[in-house]
Tab-separated table of C-alpha atoms and ligand atoms in Angstrom:
chain	number	residue	atom	x	y	z
A	1445	MET	CA	-13.056	-16.575	18.468
A	1446	GLY	CA	-9.969	-15.964	16.137
A	1447	LYS	CA	-8.297	-12.529	16.112
A	1448	GLY	CA	-5.492	-11.225	13.581
A	1449	SER	CA	-3.831	-7.916	12.554
A	1450	GLY	CA	-2.313	-6.630	9.304
A	1451	TYR	CA	-0.012	-3.586	8.867
A	1452	GLY	CA	-0.964	-0.803	6.425
A	1453	LYS	CA	1.745	0.770	4.246
A	1454	VAL	CA	3.243	3.603	2.214
A	1455	ILE	CA	4.982	2.780	-1.017
A	1456	LEU	CA	8.171	5.265	-0.795
A	1457	PHE	CA	9.288	4.567	-4.400
A	1458	GLY	CA	7.857	2.242	-7.197
A	1459	GLU	CA	4.121	1.750	-6.996
A	1460	HIS	CA	2.927	0.318	-10.556
A	1461	PHE	CA	6.268	-0.038	-11.588
A	1462	VAL	CA	6.866	-3.150	-9.182
A	1463	VAL	CA	3.896	-4.844	-10.878
A	1464	HIS	CA	6.010	-5.127	-14.091
A	1465	GLY	CA	9.451	-6.343	-11.828
A	1466	VAL	CA	10.903	-2.818	-11.195
A	1467	PRO	CA	12.088	-3.105	-7.689
A	1468	GLY	CA	10.370	-0.904	-5.136
A	1469	ILE	CA	10.830	0.284	-1.532
A	1470	VAL	CA	7.704	0.037	0.987
A	1471	SER	CA	7.314	0.881	4.812
A	1472	ALA	CA	4.729	-0.365	7.108
A	1473	ILE	CA	3.059	2.406	9.116
A	1474	ASP	CA	1.756	2.096	12.766
A	1475	SER	CA	-1.937	1.678	11.934
A	1476	THR	CA	-3.366	-1.908	11.494
A	1477	THR	CA	-6.331	-3.541	10.249
A	1478	ASP	CA	-7.705	-5.957	12.818
A	1479	ALA	CA	-10.205	-9.115	12.421
A	1480	VAL	CA	-11.963	-11.090	14.645
A	1481	VAL	CA	-13.568	-14.264	13.367
A	1482	LYS	CA	-16.210	-16.574	14.656
A	1483	LYS	CA	-17.300	-20.034	13.283
A	1484	ILE	CA	-21.150	-19.379	13.425
A	1485	GLY	CA	-24.031	-18.360	11.189
A	1486	LYS	CA	-24.705	-19.556	7.565
A	1487	GLY	CA	-22.080	-18.812	5.014
A	1488	ILE	CA	-19.631	-15.878	5.203
A	1489	SER	CA	-20.718	-12.533	6.757
A	1490	VAL	CA	-18.733	-9.641	7.184
A	1491	LYS	CA	-19.174	-6.645	9.387
A	1492	ASP	CA	-16.869	-3.889	8.366
A	1493	GLU	CA	-16.348	-0.884	11.052
A	1494	ARG	CA	-13.390	0.585	9.584
A	1495	LYS	CA	-13.171	4.145	9.345
A	1496	THR	CA	-13.079	4.772	5.543
A	1497	ALA	CA	-13.157	7.539	2.941
A	1498	LYS	CA	-16.748	8.028	1.750
A	1499	GLY	CA	-18.172	5.168	-0.148
A	1500	TYR	CA	-15.054	2.983	0.225
A	1501	SER	CA	-16.828	0.005	1.827
A	1502	GLU	CA	-19.631	0.115	-0.867
A	1503	GLU	CA	-17.099	0.232	-3.635
A	1504	LYS	CA	-15.277	-2.566	-2.345
A	1505	ARG	CA	-17.881	-4.807	-1.080
A	1506	LEU	CA	-17.792	-7.392	-4.076
A	1507	GLN	CA	-14.078	-7.410	-4.172
A	1508	GLN	CA	-13.996	-8.146	-0.517
A	1509	LEU	CA	-16.044	-11.102	-0.915
A	1510	GLU	CA	-14.361	-12.609	-3.645
A	1511	SER	CA	-11.100	-11.961	-1.807
A	1512	ILE	CA	-12.267	-14.114	0.861
A	1513	GLU	CA	-13.313	-16.748	-1.742
A	1514	ARG	CA	-9.697	-16.685	-2.897
A	1515	MET	CA	-8.283	-16.580	0.412
A	1516	LEU	CA	-10.092	-19.682	1.645
A	1517	LYS	CA	-9.251	-21.688	-1.542
A	1518	ALA	CA	-5.458	-20.744	-1.021
A	1519	MET	CA	-5.885	-21.861	2.860
A	1520	GLY	CA	-7.577	-25.075	1.715
A	1521	ILE	CA	-10.457	-24.368	3.845
A	1522	ASP	CA	-14.057	-25.680	2.522
A	1523	PRO	CA	-15.649	-22.543	1.033
A	1524	LYS	CA	-19.165	-23.750	2.736
A	1525	THR	CA	-17.285	-22.921	6.301
A	1526	PRO	CA	-19.455	-20.653	8.189
A	1527	LEU	CA	-17.563	-17.525	9.050
A	1528	SER	CA	-18.555	-14.523	10.713
A	1529	ILE	CA	-16.088	-11.706	10.175
A	1530	TRP	CA	-15.454	-8.550	11.941
A	1531	ILE	CA	-13.094	-5.865	10.698
A	1532	GLY	CA	-11.756	-2.863	12.366
A	1533	GLY	CA	-8.665	-1.354	13.671
A	1534	THR	CA	-6.926	2.221	13.320
A	1535	LEU	CA	-5.881	1.871	9.717
A	1536	PRO	CA	-8.313	4.185	7.776
A	1537	GLY	CA	-9.920	2.735	4.602
A	1538	PHE	CA	-8.468	5.216	2.229
A	1539	SER	CA	-7.066	3.932	-1.245
A	1540	GLY	CA	-3.383	3.755	-1.291
A	1541	LEU	CA	-2.385	2.711	2.128
A	1542	GLY	CA	-2.773	-1.098	1.190
A	1543	ALA	CA	-6.014	-1.284	3.523
A	1544	SER	CA	-7.176	-4.307	1.179
A	1545	ALA	CA	-4.104	-6.304	1.918
A	1546	ALA	CA	-4.028	-5.200	5.666
A	1547	SER	CA	-7.444	-6.545	5.933
A	1548	SER	CA	-6.769	-9.916	4.275
A	1549	VAL	CA	-3.788	-10.406	6.203
A	1550	ALA	CA	-5.888	-9.809	9.495
A	1551	ILE	CA	-8.885	-12.143	8.244
A	1552	ALA	CA	-6.376	-14.878	7.293
A	1553	ARG	CA	-4.754	-14.748	10.415
A	1554	ALA	CA	-8.094	-14.731	12.340
A	1555	ILE	CA	-9.636	-17.265	10.178
A	1556	ALA	CA	-6.195	-19.497	11.118
A	1557	GLU	CA	-6.709	-19.044	14.658
A	1558	GLU	CA	-10.412	-19.672	14.685
A	1559	LEU	CA	-10.106	-22.991	12.776
A	1560	GLY	CA	-6.893	-24.158	14.636
A	1561	MET	CA	-4.617	-24.041	11.894
A	1562	THR	CA	-1.003	-23.476	12.267
A	1563	MET	CA	-0.189	-20.909	9.558
A	1564	PRO	CA	3.468	-19.430	9.531
A	1565	ASP	CA	3.594	-15.853	8.078
A	1566	GLU	CA	4.650	-17.250	4.576
A	1567	ARG	CA	1.395	-19.005	3.969
A	1568	ILE	CA	-0.428	-16.042	5.475
A	1569	ASN	CA	1.498	-13.856	2.926
A	1570	GLN	CA	0.588	-16.272	0.172
A	1571	ALA	CA	-3.161	-16.367	0.901
A	1572	ALA	CA	-3.331	-12.556	1.115
A	1573	TYR	CA	-1.596	-12.271	-2.047
A	1574	GLU	CA	-4.116	-14.599	-3.639
A	1575	ALA	CA	-6.794	-12.267	-2.017
A	1576	GLU	CA	-5.222	-9.010	-3.352
A	1577	LYS	CA	-6.161	-10.592	-6.871
A	1578	ALA	CA	-9.751	-9.335	-6.037
A	1579	TYR	CA	-8.825	-6.043	-5.668
A	1580	ALA	CA	-5.660	-5.229	-7.923
A	1581	GLY	CA	-6.077	-7.763	-10.727
A	1582	ASN	CA	-2.509	-8.679	-10.836
A	1583	PRO	CA	-0.869	-7.325	-7.888
A	1584	SER	CA	2.781	-7.192	-7.198
A	1585	GLY	CA	2.726	-8.753	-3.905
A	1586	ILE	CA	4.216	-5.526	-2.427
A	1587	ASP	CA	1.119	-4.593	-0.137
A	1588	ASN	CA	0.555	-8.236	1.285
A	1589	THR	CA	4.423	-8.653	1.983
A	1590	ALA	CA	4.381	-5.137	3.870
A	1591	ALA	CA	0.841	-6.164	5.678
A	1592	THR	CA	2.188	-9.402	6.524
A	1593	TYR	CA	5.904	-8.762	7.733
A	1594	GLY	CA	5.945	-5.106	8.707
A	1595	GLY	CA	9.001	-2.690	8.653
A	1596	LEU	CA	10.998	-0.958	5.788
A	1597	MET	CA	11.320	-3.004	2.945
A	1598	TRP	CA	13.153	-3.343	-0.540
A	1599	PHE	CA	10.731	-5.477	-2.582
A	1600	GLN	CA	11.241	-6.861	-6.252
A	1601	LYS	CA	8.527	-9.181	-7.718
A	1602	ASN	CA	9.763	-12.317	-9.043
A	1603	MET	CA	8.772	-12.483	-12.764
A	1604	SER	CA	9.254	-16.157	-13.362
A	1605	GLY	CA	6.737	-17.026	-10.483
A	1606	GLY	CA	9.383	-17.951	-7.847
A	1607	PRO	CA	9.639	-16.212	-4.340
A	1608	ASP	CA	9.942	-12.574	-4.388
A	1609	PHE	CA	13.194	-10.497	-3.745
A	1610	VAL	CA	12.483	-9.067	-0.314
A	1611	GLU	CA	15.158	-7.350	2.157
A	1612	ARG	CA	14.693	-5.450	5.413
A	1613	LEU	CA	16.019	-1.972	5.192
A	1614	HIS	CA	17.189	0.055	8.058
A	1615	THR	CA	17.604	3.737	8.367
A	1616	PRO	CA	19.729	5.553	10.708
A	1617	GLN	CA	16.569	6.998	12.782
A	1618	PRO	CA	12.738	6.993	12.108
A	1619	VAL	CA	11.657	9.646	10.094
A	1620	GLU	CA	8.532	11.693	10.147
A	1621	ILE	CA	5.946	11.557	7.368
A	1622	VAL	CA	2.647	12.993	6.388
A	1623	ILE	CA	0.083	10.924	4.580
A	1624	GLY	CA	-2.760	13.187	2.946
A	1625	SER	CA	-5.800	11.517	1.708
A	1626	THR	CA	-7.739	12.999	-1.079
A	1627	GLY	CA	-11.004	11.490	-0.067
A	1628	LYS	CA	-11.687	9.816	-3.386
A	1629	VAL	CA	-11.972	5.974	-3.569
A	1630	ALA	CA	-9.944	4.663	-6.480
A	1631	ASN	CA	-10.025	1.308	-8.265
A	1632	THR	CA	-6.761	-0.034	-8.191
A	1633	LYS	CA	-7.453	-3.011	-10.530
A	1634	ALA	CA	-8.457	-0.271	-13.061
A	1635	MET	CA	-5.213	1.559	-12.419
A	1636	VAL	CA	-3.155	-1.467	-12.654
A	1637	GLU	CA	-4.738	-2.323	-15.948
A	1638	GLY	CA	-4.435	0.950	-17.666
A	1639	VAL	CA	-0.856	1.336	-16.863
A	1640	ALA	CA	-0.331	-2.032	-18.551
A	1641	GLU	CA	-2.135	-1.338	-21.317
A	1642	ARG	CA	-0.543	1.898	-22.215
A	1643	LYS	CA	2.929	0.287	-21.629
A	1644	ARG	CA	1.976	-2.102	-24.103
A	1645	LYS	CA	0.558	0.279	-26.663
A	1646	ASN	CA	3.588	2.551	-26.224
A	1647	PRO	CA	6.967	1.170	-25.226
A	1648	GLN	CA	8.907	4.360	-26.563
A	1649	LYS	CA	7.522	6.611	-23.892
A	1650	TYR	CA	7.044	4.102	-21.464
A	1651	ASP	CA	10.277	1.939	-21.392
A	1652	PRO	CA	12.764	4.876	-20.528
A	1653	LEU	CA	10.286	5.635	-17.358
A	1654	PHE	CA	10.369	2.395	-16.230
A	1655	LYS	CA	14.042	2.175	-16.328
A	1656	ARG	CA	14.228	5.576	-14.483
A	1657	ALA	CA	12.009	4.146	-11.780
A	1658	GLY	CA	14.497	1.238	-11.118
A	1659	GLU	CA	17.175	3.588	-11.010
A	1660	ILE	CA	15.244	5.839	-8.286
A	1661	ALA	CA	14.630	2.851	-6.325
A	1662	ILE	CA	18.316	1.925	-6.049
A	1663	GLU	CA	19.435	5.325	-5.128
A	1664	GLY	CA	16.254	5.719	-3.033
A	1665	ARG	CA	17.551	2.762	-0.853
A	1666	LYS	CA	21.245	4.063	-0.713
A	1667	THR	CA	20.028	7.552	0.494
A	1668	LEU	CA	17.601	6.295	2.711
A	1669	GLU	CA	20.188	4.005	4.486
A	1670	ALA	CA	22.838	6.745	4.650
A	1671	GLY	CA	19.950	9.052	6.106
A	1672	ASP	CA	20.433	11.614	3.393
A	1673	LEU	CA	16.860	12.530	3.488
A	1674	LYS	CA	17.133	15.785	1.319
A	1675	LYS	CA	18.139	13.315	-1.631
A	1676	VAL	CA	15.472	10.820	-0.653
A	1677	GLY	CA	12.897	13.638	-1.024
A	1678	ALA	CA	14.133	14.700	-4.172
A	1679	LEU	CA	13.947	11.107	-5.616
A	1680	MET	CA	10.427	11.144	-4.178
A	1681	ASN	CA	9.779	14.280	-6.057
A	1682	GLU	CA	11.040	12.683	-9.229
A	1683	ASN	CA	9.046	9.274	-8.729
A	1684	HIS	CA	6.180	11.610	-8.719
A	1685	THR	CA	6.638	12.989	-12.107
A	1686	LEU	CA	7.184	9.488	-13.404
A	1687	LEU	CA	3.685	8.529	-11.955
A	1688	GLN	CA	2.260	11.747	-13.596
A	1689	GLU	CA	3.792	10.700	-16.892
A	1690	ILE	CA	2.474	7.271	-16.773
A	1691	GLU	CA	-1.068	8.843	-15.881
A	1692	VAL	CA	-2.156	7.744	-12.503
A	1693	SER	CA	-1.966	11.000	-10.657
A	1694	SER	CA	-4.974	13.280	-10.302
A	1695	ARG	CA	-5.756	17.050	-9.731
A	1696	GLU	CA	-6.160	16.400	-5.950
A	1697	LEU	CA	-3.188	14.452	-5.616
A	1698	ASP	CA	-0.995	17.161	-7.380
A	1699	LEU	CA	-2.645	19.725	-5.141
A	1700	LEU	CA	-1.561	17.671	-2.087
A	1701	VAL	CA	1.902	17.237	-3.269
A	1702	GLY	CA	2.139	20.898	-3.946
A	1703	ILE	CA	0.793	22.097	-0.734
A	1704	ALA	CA	3.357	19.701	1.004
A	1705	ARG	CA	6.259	20.874	-0.937
A	1706	LYS	CA	5.429	24.604	-0.432
A	1707	GLN	CA	5.431	23.947	3.356
A	1708	GLY	CA	8.918	22.583	3.271
A	1709	ALA	CA	8.395	18.906	2.927
A	1710	PHE	CA	11.685	17.320	1.630
A	1711	GLY	CA	9.710	15.424	-1.308
A	1712	ALA	CA	6.165	14.345	-1.935
A	1713	LYS	CA	4.489	11.848	-4.168
A	1714	LEU	CA	1.472	10.024	-4.625
A	1715	THR	CA	1.337	6.863	-2.876
A	1716	GLY	CA	-0.130	3.292	-4.016
A	1717	GLY	CA	-2.313	3.241	-6.981
A	1718	GLY	CA	-3.003	6.824	-7.394
A	1719	GLY	CA	-6.334	7.919	-9.232
A	1720	GLY	CA	-7.512	9.400	-5.946
A	1721	GLY	CA	-6.440	7.768	-2.784
A	1722	CYS	CA	-3.274	9.175	-0.865
A	1723	MET	CA	0.004	11.173	-1.147
A	1724	VAL	CA	2.965	10.909	1.137
A	1725	ALA	CA	5.179	13.738	2.217
A	1726	LEU	CA	8.727	13.399	3.740
A	1727	THR	CA	8.520	16.074	6.668
A	1728	PRO	CA	11.760	14.936	9.176
A	1729	GLY	CA	11.006	16.600	12.665
A	1730	ARG	CA	7.867	16.825	14.479
A	1731	GLN	CA	7.702	20.602	13.613
A	1732	LEU	CA	7.928	20.121	9.705
A	1733	GLN	CA	5.590	17.213	10.229
A	1734	GLU	CA	2.999	19.325	11.769
A	1735	LYS	CA	3.404	22.458	9.482
A	1736	VAL	CA	2.781	20.337	6.370
A	1737	ALA	CA	0.019	18.254	8.018
A	1738	LYS	CA	-2.106	21.434	9.462
A	1739	ALA	CA	-1.397	23.098	5.503
A	1740	ILE	CA	-3.135	20.016	4.275
A	1741	GLU	CA	-6.326	19.629	6.717
A	1742	GLN	CA	-6.607	23.398	6.363
A	1743	GLN	CA	-7.694	22.622	2.828
A	1744	GLY	CA	-10.239	20.354	4.123
A	1745	PHE	CA	-8.324	17.110	3.538
A	1746	GLU	CA	-7.611	14.176	6.200
A	1747	VAL	CA	-4.098	13.370	6.869
A	1748	LEU	CA	-2.246	10.797	8.992
A	1749	ARG	CA	0.969	11.641	10.948
A	1750	THR	CA	3.436	8.737	11.080
A	1751	MET	CA	6.776	7.820	10.744
A	1752	ILE	CA	8.836	5.306	8.601
A	1753	GLY	CA	11.696	3.216	9.614
A	1754	VAL	CA	10.557	2.474	13.073
A	1755	GLN	CA	12.279	-0.786	14.147
A	1756	LYS	CA	9.259	-2.474	16.229
A	1757	LEU	CA	7.229	-2.467	12.993
B	1431	PMV	O1	-3.487	1.575	-3.638
B	1431	PMV	P1	-2.971	0.340	-3.064
B	1431	PMV	O2	-2.659	0.506	-1.805
B	1431	PMV	O3	-3.798	-0.954	-3.226
B	1431	PMV	O4	-1.656	0.077	-3.841
B	1431	PMV	C1	-1.356	-0.593	-5.068
B	1431	PMV	C2	0.369	-0.578	-5.269
B	1431	PMV	C3	0.266	-0.942	-6.827
B	1431	PMV	O5	1.840	-1.052	-7.207
B	1431	PMV	C4	-0.346	0.149	-7.876
B	1431	PMV	C5	-0.227	-2.160	-7.077
B	1431	PMV	C6	0.694	-3.626	-6.797
B	1431	PMV	O6	0.021	-4.622	-6.691
B	1431	PMV	O7	2.048	-3.343	-6.495
């Protein structure tokens, strides 16, 4: 029996823009997807016992099978190898939290262990990146990197195909956040393709937005490292406006972002692919975190209370 885990994540700055080489900032969260793999049965079977948004598993089923095929290829494993895969863990299957990447990392680690293969994190990350193509089409690699290594990270995709630019970041102390789920399952691949197409068709509108997204990531890094959370929050708000402009927000995301800001969150934005999925609010201190979380829950939405900048992750 082989076992493995992968972290969930929130993107604090730069989702979608990172696909095109703009830097972004991502933090792993203290929830994981776990996998157990046994070399038994016939072909590949998956038992998915994650807590998910309604319809998540059904919507992602085909992409999940394709992702496992891609992963086996990347790991140099015979696709006919019988593999019975169980997936569970504390990370909910909500769109936007890197659940697909976390599951790919967990499965890759569990398969490697079950087949007695020694796989350093770098190879697990690369296998998960290949698997992510099934879910995101042309992924940046930010999700699988966070799922593999954990922590708070600066990420910039290497557009020439070489290793990405990844740096570990540190905040003076961990900071509370609230993640709110719209409950809507989103198709990351369609969202990523939509942005690429609109960018191609309308560079006059899109180029300045992409330039500003890069500046926001740089300022976001400085202010996070300095612990200037008011400024971090303001930059998150501005990042959300850019995401609205590239048409990846939704009515529900804007609603949750509005509730969080009204309750005093330092900043709030959608996180991940958008079009549904999740938002993240910066809520330093347990009291503020609780206030924002409760207000979102009162409107009938699910939340996760967690932290960024935790050293052990
Ligand atoms: O929605 P998620 O958790 O799959 O995050 C997608 C993040 C994007 O920037 C939209 C895509 C990517 O590969 O970076």
